[in-house]
Coordinates of C-alpha atoms and ligand atoms in Angstrom, one line a residue:
X521 CA 22.9 -15.5 -5.4
X522 CA 20.7 -18.5 -6.2
X523 CA 20.5 -21.5 -3.9
X524 CA 22.2 -19.7 -1.1
X525 CA 22.0 -21.6 2.2
X526 CA 22.9 -20.6 5.7
X527 CA 24.3 -24.1 6.3
X528 CA 26.9 -24.0 3.6
X529 CA 27.8 -20.6 4.7
X530 CA 28.5 -21.7 8.2
X531 CA 30.4 -24.7 7.0
X532 CA 33.7 -23.0 6.4
X533 CA 35.5 -19.6 6.4
X534 CA 36.9 -17.7 9.3
X535 CA 34.1 -15.5 10.6
X536 CA 34.8 -11.8 10.6
X537 CA 38.4 -11.9 9.5
X538 CA 38.9 -10.6 6.0
X539 CA 37.6 -7.4 4.5
X540 CA 36.4 -7.3 0.9
X541 CA 37.3 -4.0 -0.7
X542 CA 35.6 -3.2 -4.0
X543 CA 36.9 -0.3 -6.0
X544 CA 34.6 1.2 -8.7
X545 CA 35.6 2.6 -12.0
X546 CA 36.2 6.1 -10.8
X547 CA 38.4 4.8 -8.0
X548 CA 40.8 3.4 -10.7
X549 CA 40.3 5.9 -13.5
X550 CA 44.0 6.8 -13.8
X551 CA 47.4 6.3 -12.2
X552 CA 46.8 8.8 -9.5
X553 CA 43.5 7.1 -8.5
X554 CA 45.2 3.7 -8.5
X555 CA 48.0 5.0 -6.2
X556 CA 45.2 6.1 -3.8
X557 CA 43.8 2.6 -3.9
X558 CA 47.1 1.2 -3.1
X559 CA 47.2 3.4 0.0
X560 CA 43.8 2.3 1.0
X561 CA 44.7 -1.4 0.6
X562 CA 47.8 -0.8 2.7
X563 CA 45.6 0.4 5.6
X564 CA 43.7 -2.9 5.6
X565 CA 46.6 -5.3 5.3
X566 CA 46.2 -6.7 8.8
X567 CA 42.6 -7.8 8.2
X568 CA 43.5 -9.1 5.5
X569 CA 41.8 -7.6 2.4
X570 CA 40.4 -9.2 -0.8
X571 CA 40.4 -6.6 -3.6
X572 CA 37.7 -6.5 -6.2
X573 CA 38.0 -4.0 -9.0
X574 CA 35.8 -2.6 -11.8
X575 CA 37.1 -1.6 -15.2
X576 CA 38.9 1.8 -15.4
X577 CA 36.3 4.6 -15.3
X578 CA 34.2 4.7 -18.5
X579 CA 35.8 1.6 -20.1
X580 CA 32.7 -0.6 -20.0
X581 CA 30.6 2.1 -21.7
X582 CA 33.2 2.5 -24.3
X583 CA 33.5 -1.2 -24.9
X584 CA 29.8 -1.5 -25.2
X585 CA 29.7 1.4 -27.7
X586 CA 32.5 -0.2 -29.7
X587 CA 30.7 -3.6 -29.8
X588 CA 27.4 -1.9 -30.9
X589 CA 29.3 0.1 -33.6
X590 CA 30.7 -3.1 -34.9
X591 CA 27.3 -4.7 -35.0
X592 CA 26.0 -1.7 -36.9
X593 CA 28.6 -1.9 -39.6
X594 CA 30.7 0.9 -38.2
X595 CA 33.8 -1.3 -37.7
X596 CA 36.3 1.5 -38.2
X597 CA 34.9 3.6 -35.4
X598 CA 34.8 0.5 -33.2
X599 CA 38.5 -0.2 -33.9
X600 CA 39.2 3.4 -33.0
X601 CA 37.7 2.9 -29.5
X602 CA 39.8 -0.1 -28.9
X603 CA 42.9 1.8 -30.1
X604 CA 42.1 4.5 -27.7
X605 CA 41.6 2.0 -24.8
X606 CA 44.9 0.3 -25.7
X607 CA 46.7 3.7 -25.4
X608 CA 44.9 4.6 -22.2
X609 CA 45.9 1.4 -20.5
X610 CA 49.5 1.7 -21.8
X611 CA 49.7 5.2 -20.3
X612 CA 48.3 4.2 -16.9
X613 CA 50.4 1.1 -16.7
X614 CA 53.6 2.9 -17.7
X615 CA 53.0 5.6 -15.1
X616 CA 52.5 3.0 -12.4
X617 CA 55.3 0.6 -12.8
X618 CA 59.0 0.6 -13.9
X619 CA 60.1 -0.4 -17.3
X620 CA 60.9 -4.0 -16.7
X621 CA 57.7 -4.7 -14.8
X622 CA 55.8 -2.8 -17.5
X623 CA 57.2 -5.2 -20.2
X624 CA 55.8 -8.1 -18.2
X625 CA 52.5 -6.4 -17.6
X626 CA 52.1 -5.4 -21.2
X627 CA 52.8 -9.0 -22.3
X628 CA 49.6 -9.9 -20.4
X629 CA 47.5 -7.0 -21.5
X630 CA 48.3 -6.9 -25.2
X631 CA 46.7 -10.3 -26.1
X632 CA 43.5 -8.9 -24.5
X633 CA 43.4 -6.0 -27.0
X634 CA 44.1 -8.4 -29.8
X635 CA 41.2 -10.5 -28.6
X636 CA 39.0 -7.3 -28.6
X637 CA 39.9 -6.7 -32.2
X638 CA 39.1 -10.2 -33.3
X639 CA 35.8 -10.1 -31.4
X640 CA 34.9 -6.9 -33.3
X641 CA 35.4 -8.8 -36.5
X642 CA 33.2 -11.6 -35.2
X643 CA 30.5 -9.1 -34.2
X644 CA 30.7 -7.2 -37.5
X645 CA 30.4 -10.5 -39.4
X646 CA 27.3 -11.5 -37.4
X647 CA 25.8 -8.1 -37.8
X648 CA 24.5 -8.4 -34.2
X649 CA 25.8 -8.3 -30.7
X650 CA 24.9 -11.6 -29.2
X651 CA 24.7 -11.7 -25.4
X652 CA 27.4 -14.3 -25.1
X653 CA 29.8 -12.3 -27.2
X654 CA 28.9 -9.1 -25.3
X655 CA 29.9 -10.8 -22.1
X656 CA 33.3 -11.9 -23.5
X657 CA 33.8 -8.4 -24.9
X658 CA 32.8 -6.3 -21.8
X659 CA 34.6 -8.6 -19.4
X660 CA 37.9 -7.6 -20.8
X661 CA 37.6 -4.2 -19.1
X662 CA 37.8 -5.9 -15.6
X663 CA 40.6 -8.2 -16.8
X664 CA 42.7 -5.2 -17.8
X665 CA 42.0 -3.1 -14.7
X666 CA 42.6 -6.1 -12.3
X667 CA 46.0 -6.8 -14.0
X668 CA 47.0 -3.2 -13.8
X669 CA 46.0 -2.8 -10.2
X670 CA 47.7 -6.1 -9.3
X671 CA 50.9 -4.7 -10.9
X672 CA 50.6 -1.4 -9.0
X673 CA 50.1 -3.3 -5.7
X674 CA 53.1 -5.5 -6.4
X675 CA 55.2 -2.4 -7.2
X676 CA 54.0 -0.9 -3.8
X677 CA 55.6 -4.0 -2.2
X678 CA 52.4 -6.0 -1.2
X679 CA 52.2 -9.7 -1.4
X680 CA 49.5 -9.8 -4.0
X681 CA 48.1 -12.5 -6.3
X682 CA 46.0 -11.9 -9.3
X683 CA 43.0 -14.2 -9.4
X684 CA 40.8 -15.0 -12.5
X685 CA 37.2 -14.1 -11.5
X686 CA 36.0 -16.7 -14.0
X687 CA 37.6 -19.4 -11.7
X688 CA 35.7 -18.0 -8.7
X689 CA 32.2 -16.8 -9.7
X690 CA 30.2 -19.6 -11.1
X691 CA 27.0 -18.2 -12.6
X692 CA 23.8 -19.3 -14.4
X693 CA 23.7 -18.9 -18.1
X694 CA 21.7 -15.6 -18.3
X695 CA 24.2 -13.8 -20.3
X696 CA 24.6 -10.0 -19.6
X697 CA 22.6 -10.4 -16.3
X698 CA 24.0 -13.6 -14.8
X699 CA 23.5 -14.6 -11.1
X700 CA 26.2 -16.4 -9.1
X701 CA 25.3 -20.0 -8.2
X702 CA 25.8 -20.4 -4.4
X703 CA 27.1 -23.9 -4.0
X704 CA 29.6 -23.9 -6.9
X705 CA 30.7 -20.3 -6.1
X706 CA 31.2 -21.1 -2.5
X707 CA 33.4 -24.1 -3.3
X708 CA 35.5 -22.3 -5.9
X709 CA 35.9 -19.1 -3.8
X710 CA 37.0 -21.1 -0.8
X711 CA 39.3 -23.3 -2.8
X712 CA 41.0 -20.4 -4.6
X713 CA 41.0 -17.6 -2.1
X714 CA 41.3 -19.2 1.3
X715 CA 44.8 -20.6 0.8
X716 CA 45.9 -17.2 -0.5
X717 CA 44.5 -15.5 2.6
X718 CA 46.0 -18.1 4.9
X719 CA 49.4 -17.6 3.4
X720 CA 49.1 -13.8 3.9
X721 CA 48.6 -12.9 0.3
X722 CA 46.2 -10.2 -1.0
X723 CA 43.9 -11.6 -3.8
X724 CA 43.1 -9.1 -6.5
X725 CA 40.3 -9.9 -8.9
X726 CA 38.1 -8.2 -11.5
X727 CA 34.4 -7.7 -10.5
X728 CA 31.4 -8.0 -12.8
X729 CA 32.7 -11.2 -14.5
X730 CA 32.0 -14.8 -13.9
X731 CA 31.6 -18.0 -15.9
X732 CA 29.0 -20.7 -16.3
X733 CA 29.7 -24.2 -15.0
X734 CA 31.1 -24.9 -18.5
X735 CA 33.5 -22.0 -18.2
X736 CA 31.7 -19.7 -20.7
X737 CA 32.3 -16.1 -19.6
X738 CA 29.3 -14.2 -18.2
X739 CA 28.7 -10.7 -16.6
X740 CA 26.5 -9.8 -13.7
X741 CA 24.7 -6.8 -15.2
X742 CA 25.9 -3.2 -15.3
X743 CA 27.4 -2.1 -12.0
X744 CA 27.8 -5.8 -11.1
X745 CA 31.2 -5.5 -9.4
X746 CA 29.3 -4.5 -6.2
X747 CA 27.5 -7.9 -6.5
X748 CA 30.8 -9.7 -7.0
X749 CA 32.2 -8.1 -3.8
X750 CA 29.1 -9.0 -1.8
X751 CA 29.2 -12.6 -3.1
X752 CA 32.8 -13.0 -2.1
X753 CA 32.2 -11.3 1.2
X754 CA 29.4 -13.6 2.1
X755 CA 31.3 -16.8 1.0
X756 CA 34.3 -15.8 3.0
X757 CA 32.2 -14.6 5.9
X758 CA 34.0 -11.3 5.8
X759 CA 34.2 -8.8 8.6
X760 CA 32.8 -6.3 6.2
X761 CA 32.3 -5.5 2.6
X762 CA 33.6 -2.1 1.5
X763 CA 32.3 -0.4 -1.6
X764 CA 34.8 2.3 -2.5
X765 CA 33.4 4.9 -4.9
X766 CA 33.5 8.6 -5.9
X767 CA 31.1 10.0 -3.3
X768 CA 31.2 10.3 0.5
X769 CA 28.8 7.5 1.0
X770 CA 25.1 6.9 0.4
X771 CA 23.7 10.4 0.1
X772 CA 20.3 11.8 0.7
X773 CA 19.9 11.8 -3.1
X774 CA 22.0 11.5 -6.1
X775 CA 24.5 14.4 -5.8
X776 CA 24.6 14.6 -9.5
X777 CA 21.0 15.7 -9.5
X778 CA 21.1 17.8 -6.4
X779 CA 24.3 19.5 -5.2
X780 CA 22.7 19.8 -1.7
X781 CA 22.8 16.1 -1.1
X782 CA 24.4 15.1 2.2
X783 CA 25.9 11.9 3.5
X784 CA 23.8 9.4 5.4
X785 CA 26.0 8.1 8.2
X786 CA 24.1 4.8 8.8
X787 CA 21.2 3.0 7.3
X788 CA 19.5 -0.4 7.5
X789 CA 20.0 -3.2 5.0
X790 CA 16.4 -2.9 4.0
X791 CA 16.6 0.9 3.4
X792 CA 19.8 0.4 1.3
X793 CA 18.1 -2.4 -0.7
X794 CA 15.1 -0.3 -1.4
X795 CA 17.3 2.6 -2.4
X796 CA 19.4 0.5 -4.8
X797 CA 16.3 -1.1 -6.3
X798 CA 14.6 2.3 -6.9
X799 CA 17.5 3.8 -8.8
X800 CA 20.4 4.9 -6.5
X801 CA 23.3 3.8 -8.7
X802 CA 25.8 3.9 -5.9
X803 CA 24.8 0.3 -5.0
X804 CA 23.9 -2.5 -7.4
X805 CA 20.5 -3.8 -6.4
X806 CA 21.8 -7.4 -5.9
X807 CA 24.5 -6.2 -3.4
X808 CA 22.5 -6.0 -0.2
X809 CA 20.4 -9.1 -0.1
X810 CA 23.3 -11.6 0.5
X811 CA 25.0 -9.3 3.0
X812 CA 21.7 -8.9 4.9
X813 CA 21.0 -12.6 4.9
X814 CA 24.4 -13.2 6.6
X815 CA 24.5 -10.0 8.6
X816 CA 27.7 -8.7 7.1
X817 CA 28.0 -4.9 7.3
X818 CA 28.4 -3.1 4.1
X819 CA 30.3 0.2 4.0
X820 CA 30.1 2.8 1.2
X821 CA 33.2 4.9 1.2
X822 CA 34.9 7.6 -0.9
X823 CA 38.3 6.6 -2.3
X824 CA 39.1 10.3 -2.9
X825 CA 38.1 11.3 0.5
X826 CA 38.6 8.3 2.8
X827 CA 38.3 10.5 5.9
X828 CA 34.6 11.3 5.2
X829 CA 33.4 8.4 7.3
X830 CA 31.2 6.8 4.7
X831 CA 27.9 5.1 5.2
X832 CA 27.5 2.0 7.4
X833 CA 24.8 -0.4 6.3
X834 CA 23.7 -2.9 8.9
X835 CA 20.6 -4.6 10.3
X836 CA 19.9 -1.6 12.5
X837 CA 18.8 1.9 11.9
X838 CA 18.9 4.7 14.4
X839 CA 15.9 6.7 13.2
X840 CA 12.5 5.3 12.2
X841 CA 9.7 7.3 10.6
X842 CA 12.0 9.7 8.9
X843 CA 12.9 10.0 5.2
X844 CA 16.5 8.9 4.7
X845 CA 16.8 9.4 1.0
X846 CA 15.1 10.3 -2.3
X847 CA 15.6 8.3 -5.4
X848 CA 14.4 8.6 -8.9
X849 CA 14.1 6.0 -11.7
X850 CA 13.4 7.4 -15.1
X851 CA 12.1 5.4 -18.1
X852 CA 9.1 3.9 -16.5
X853 CA 5.6 3.5 -18.0
X854 CA 2.2 3.6 -16.2
X855 CA -0.6 1.2 -17.3
X856 CA -4.1 1.5 -16.1
X857 CA -6.1 -1.7 -16.8
X858 CA -9.8 -1.9 -16.4
X859 CA -11.5 -5.2 -17.2
X860 CA -15.2 -5.1 -18.2
X861 CA -16.0 -7.1 -15.0
X862 CA -14.3 -7.6 -11.7
X863 CA -10.6 -8.1 -11.6
X864 CA -10.0 -11.9 -11.6
X865 CA -6.8 -13.9 -10.8
X866 CA -6.6 -15.4 -14.3
X867 CA -6.7 -11.9 -15.8
X868 CA -3.8 -10.9 -13.5
X869 CA -1.9 -13.9 -14.7
X870 CA -2.4 -13.1 -18.3
X871 CA -1.4 -9.5 -17.8
X872 CA 1.8 -10.5 -16.1
X873 CA 2.5 -13.1 -18.8
X874 CA 2.4 -10.3 -21.4
X875 CA 4.7 -8.1 -19.4
X876 CA 7.1 -10.9 -18.8
X877 CA 7.2 -11.9 -22.5
X878 CA 8.2 -8.3 -23.4
X879 CA 10.7 -8.1 -20.5
X880 CA 8.9 -5.4 -18.6
X881 CA 9.5 -5.5 -14.8
X882 CA 7.1 -4.4 -12.2
X883 CA 8.0 -1.5 -10.0
X884 CA 4.7 -0.5 -8.3
X885 CA 1.2 -2.0 -8.3
X886 CA -2.0 -0.6 -7.0
X887 CA -5.3 -2.5 -7.4
X888 CA -9.0 -2.2 -6.6
X889 CA -11.7 -4.7 -7.3
X890 CA -12.3 -3.3 -10.7
X891 CA -9.0 -1.9 -11.9
X892 CA -5.3 -2.2 -11.8
X893 CA -2.6 0.4 -12.1
X894 CA 1.0 -0.6 -12.7
X895 CA 4.3 1.2 -13.0
X896 CA 6.6 -0.9 -15.1
X897 CA 10.3 -0.5 -16.1
X898 CA 10.0 -0.2 -19.8
X899 CA 11.5 -3.2 -21.5
X900 CA 10.6 -3.9 -25.2
X901 CA 7.9 -2.7 -27.4
X902 CA 5.4 -0.6 -25.5
X903 CA 2.6 -0.3 -28.1
X904 CA 2.8 -4.0 -28.8
X905 CA 2.3 -4.7 -25.0
X906 CA -0.6 -2.2 -24.9
X907 CA -2.2 -3.9 -27.9
X908 CA -1.9 -7.3 -26.3
X909 CA -3.3 -6.0 -23.0
X910 CA -6.1 -4.3 -25.0
X911 CA -7.3 -7.7 -26.0
X912 CA -8.0 -8.5 -22.3
X913 CA -9.3 -5.2 -20.9
X914 CA -9.6 -1.5 -21.4
X915 CA -6.0 -0.1 -21.2
X916 CA -4.6 3.4 -20.8
X917 CA -0.8 3.8 -20.8
X918 CA 1.8 6.6 -20.6
X919 CA 5.5 6.4 -21.1
X920 CA 8.4 8.8 -20.3
X921 CA 7.5 8.8 -16.7
X922 CA 9.8 8.7 -13.7
X923 CA 9.3 7.0 -10.4
X924 CA 10.3 9.1 -7.4
X925 CA 10.7 7.2 -4.1
X926 CA 11.2 8.4 -0.6
X927 CA 13.0 5.8 1.5
X928 CA 13.2 5.4 5.3
X929 CA 12.2 2.8 7.9
X930 CA 8.5 3.1 8.8
X931 CA 7.9 6.2 6.8
X932 CA 4.8 4.7 5.3
X933 CA 3.2 4.8 8.8
X934 CA 3.6 8.6 8.9
X935 CA 0.8 10.0 6.7
X936 CA 2.0 13.5 7.3
X937 CA 5.1 12.9 5.2
X938 CA 3.0 12.0 2.1
X939 CA 0.7 14.9 2.7
X940 CA 3.6 17.4 3.0
X941 CA 5.2 16.0 -0.1
X942 CA 2.1 16.2 -2.2
X943 CA 1.6 19.7 -1.0
X944 CA 5.1 20.7 -2.0
X945 CA 5.0 19.4 -5.5
X946 CA 1.3 19.4 -6.3
X947 CA 1.9 21.5 -9.4
X948 CA 4.0 18.7 -11.0
X949 CA 1.0 16.5 -11.8
X950 CA 1.8 13.6 -9.6
X951 CA 0.5 10.2 -10.7
X952 CA -0.1 7.0 -8.9
X953 CA 1.0 7.5 -5.3
X954 CA 1.8 4.4 -3.5
X955 CA 2.2 4.4 0.3
X956 CA 2.2 1.4 2.6
X957 CA 3.1 -1.4 0.1
X958 CA 6.4 -1.4 1.9
X959 CA 6.9 0.1 5.3
X960 CA 9.9 2.0 4.1
X961 CA 8.8 3.5 0.9
X962 CA 6.5 6.2 -0.4
X963 CA 6.5 6.4 -4.2
X964 CA 4.8 8.3 -6.9
X965 CA 5.2 9.0 -10.6
X966 CA 5.8 12.3 -12.4
X967 CA 6.7 13.2 -16.0
X968 CA 10.3 12.3 -16.7
X969 CA 11.0 15.9 -17.6
X970 CA 10.0 17.1 -14.2
X971 CA 11.8 14.4 -12.1
X972 CA 14.9 16.4 -11.3
X973 CA 12.9 19.4 -10.3
X974 CA 10.7 17.2 -8.1
X975 CA 13.8 15.6 -6.4
X976 CA 15.4 19.0 -5.8
X977 CA 12.2 20.5 -4.3
X978 CA 11.6 17.5 -2.1
X979 CA 15.2 17.5 -1.0
X980 CA 14.9 21.1 0.1
X981 CA 11.7 20.3 2.0
X982 CA 12.9 17.1 3.7
X983 CA 16.6 18.1 4.4
X984 CA 16.5 21.8 5.0
X985 CA 19.8 23.4 5.5
X986 CA 19.1 24.2 9.1
X987 CA 18.7 20.5 10.0
X988 CA 22.3 19.7 9.0
X989 CA 25.4 19.5 11.1
X990 CA 29.0 20.2 10.3
X991 CA 28.6 21.4 6.8
X992 CA 31.6 23.3 5.6
X993 CA 34.6 22.6 5.8
X994 CA 33.8 19.3 7.4
X995 CA 31.8 16.8 5.4
X996 CA 28.0 17.3 5.8
X997 CA 26.2 14.8 7.8
X998 CA 22.4 14.2 7.7
X999 CA 20.9 14.7 11.2
X1000 CA 17.3 14.6 10.6
X1001 CA 14.9 17.2 11.9
X1002 CA 11.7 16.1 13.7
X1003 CA 9.3 14.2 11.5
X1004 CA 7.6 16.3 8.9
X1005 CA 4.3 17.9 10.0
X1006 CA 1.6 19.4 7.8
X1007 CA 0.4 22.8 8.7
X1008 CA -3.3 23.4 9.0
Ligands
ADP1332 P1 31.4 3.1 -9.1 O1 32.1 3.4 -10.4 O2 32.3 3.4 -7.9 O3 30.7 1.8 -9.0 P2 28.9 4.4 -9.6 O4 28.9 5.4 -10.7 O5 28.3 3.0 -9.9 O6 30.3 4.3 -9.0 O7 28.0 4.9 -8.3 C1 28.4 6.1 -7.7 C2 27.5 7.2 -8.3 O8 26.1 6.9 -7.8 C3 27.7 8.6 -7.7 O9 28.7 9.2 -8.4 C4 26.4 9.2 -7.8 O10 26.2 10.1 -8.9 C5 25.4 8.1 -8.0 N1 24.3 8.1 -7.0 C6 23.0 7.9 -7.2 N2 22.3 8.0 -6.1 C7 23.1 8.1 -5.1 C8 22.9 8.3 -3.7 N3 21.7 8.3 -3.1 N4 24.1 8.4 -2.9 C9 25.3 8.4 -3.5 N5 25.5 8.3 -4.8 C10 24.4 8.2 -5.6
LIG1333 N1 32.5 -2.1 -15.2 C1 31.1 -2.6 -15.0 C2 30.1 -1.5 -15.4 O1 30.5 -0.4 -15.7 C3 30.8 -3.2 -13.7 C4 31.0 -2.2 -12.5 O2 31.6 -1.1 -12.7 O3 30.5 -2.5 -11.4 O4 29.0 -1.7 -15.4
MG1334 MG1 28.8 1.1 -9.4

């Protein structure tokens, strides 16, 4: 959040009382999942909870596809997507609530679908998807899911109130990637949510969505409901922020890439922030910083397996000098820049200006007196960037690379880890190893096509089966072996 201040945070709120529960798309993908959510909320009623929810699983992707189709003159296929979404929400809603309540709920949902249809016309007429329109269009997903969840919780007998996130999260005007403004958001969240909490009601609101000071809808970037939850948690000085998802917690690597991934029971804010930044989708990168600044524990939990224990993220970590997790970020490009003379500060400024203008963001940098190597998240036009850089210095660049990061407190102080890793995947043509820029990160670049293999091999090396406890049938828990050693 921008303009966040400790003072304004201390000024109000009841420290450590409420719990913010954020449910991701897979936790509300259908009626069964939503009933599970209702059970989970029930368990927190005494805290009390504030419920933040994402769009139903897959809905944001589908909305985005529809909007792009409309912009690309494929209006009929865009309309088909909206028809499908209308039907899906009808089915889920009708399975959750009784006929009379359904009528009331549908009276609230139907105008949203009509709005989607008219926005499609607007997009098609413009022949382009403008960021402002994208925000209005995508935000409907969270409106729908929050209304449906609210109805389901009412049906379950809870004292719940639906809250419009646009009334609570005041953001800057960076459409599609907005950031909440601290002072305005604090004031709104407290004005709207505190009276509800004090009167024993459970607020339910959509994540991902906010509005500018002028009330124009914005979104916080893909996966941004985590960020909504963290913002609200910090403003309300919550006891904890819970991110309910479809995996047992933060895992040693993405379980979609490596079935052997195991749950990490606890990690530090810094480790989690590093992990989120370097590609672990389980947490939006902007989730951890506000929680860390105000020391509010974040829990990552499985809504399908609430007994798993989850991952606790706090200021502390139990183990130092050990790798906690492996992440991978595809779609990066490596640039090697060699000026004819020494590397000067004005050249660096010019280089970064070029990257900024083309919306490339820096991942890793390594420099000597005469050359500069950068790993950048690819933004716009790579050859155009290379050409501009070429006017300043000799440039070599390669795209379709993936950044692999090992994350763990103080691992950069253990040279044997890097050495063992290099040994294990030497045949994968590792590029640009970076160790020591951060205490808790060792990163390197491989070809995108070899990234999954690299992750799997490293996982096998760093989390060998023998080092785990309680695998089957109980959920697996990572209990690290002694720090890695190289053999002579
Ligand atoms: P939600 O819809 O609940 O927000 P996301 O899809 O955003 O869920 O995040 C959960 C997914 O993140 C998991 O299904 C998993 O595939 C992926 N993921 C990537 N890295 C990790 C990791 N280190 N630990 C756990 N999940 C991870
Ligand atoms: N529904 C949004 C997305 O899919 C926000 C979120 O799920 O956090 O990106
Ligand atoms: Mg997510």
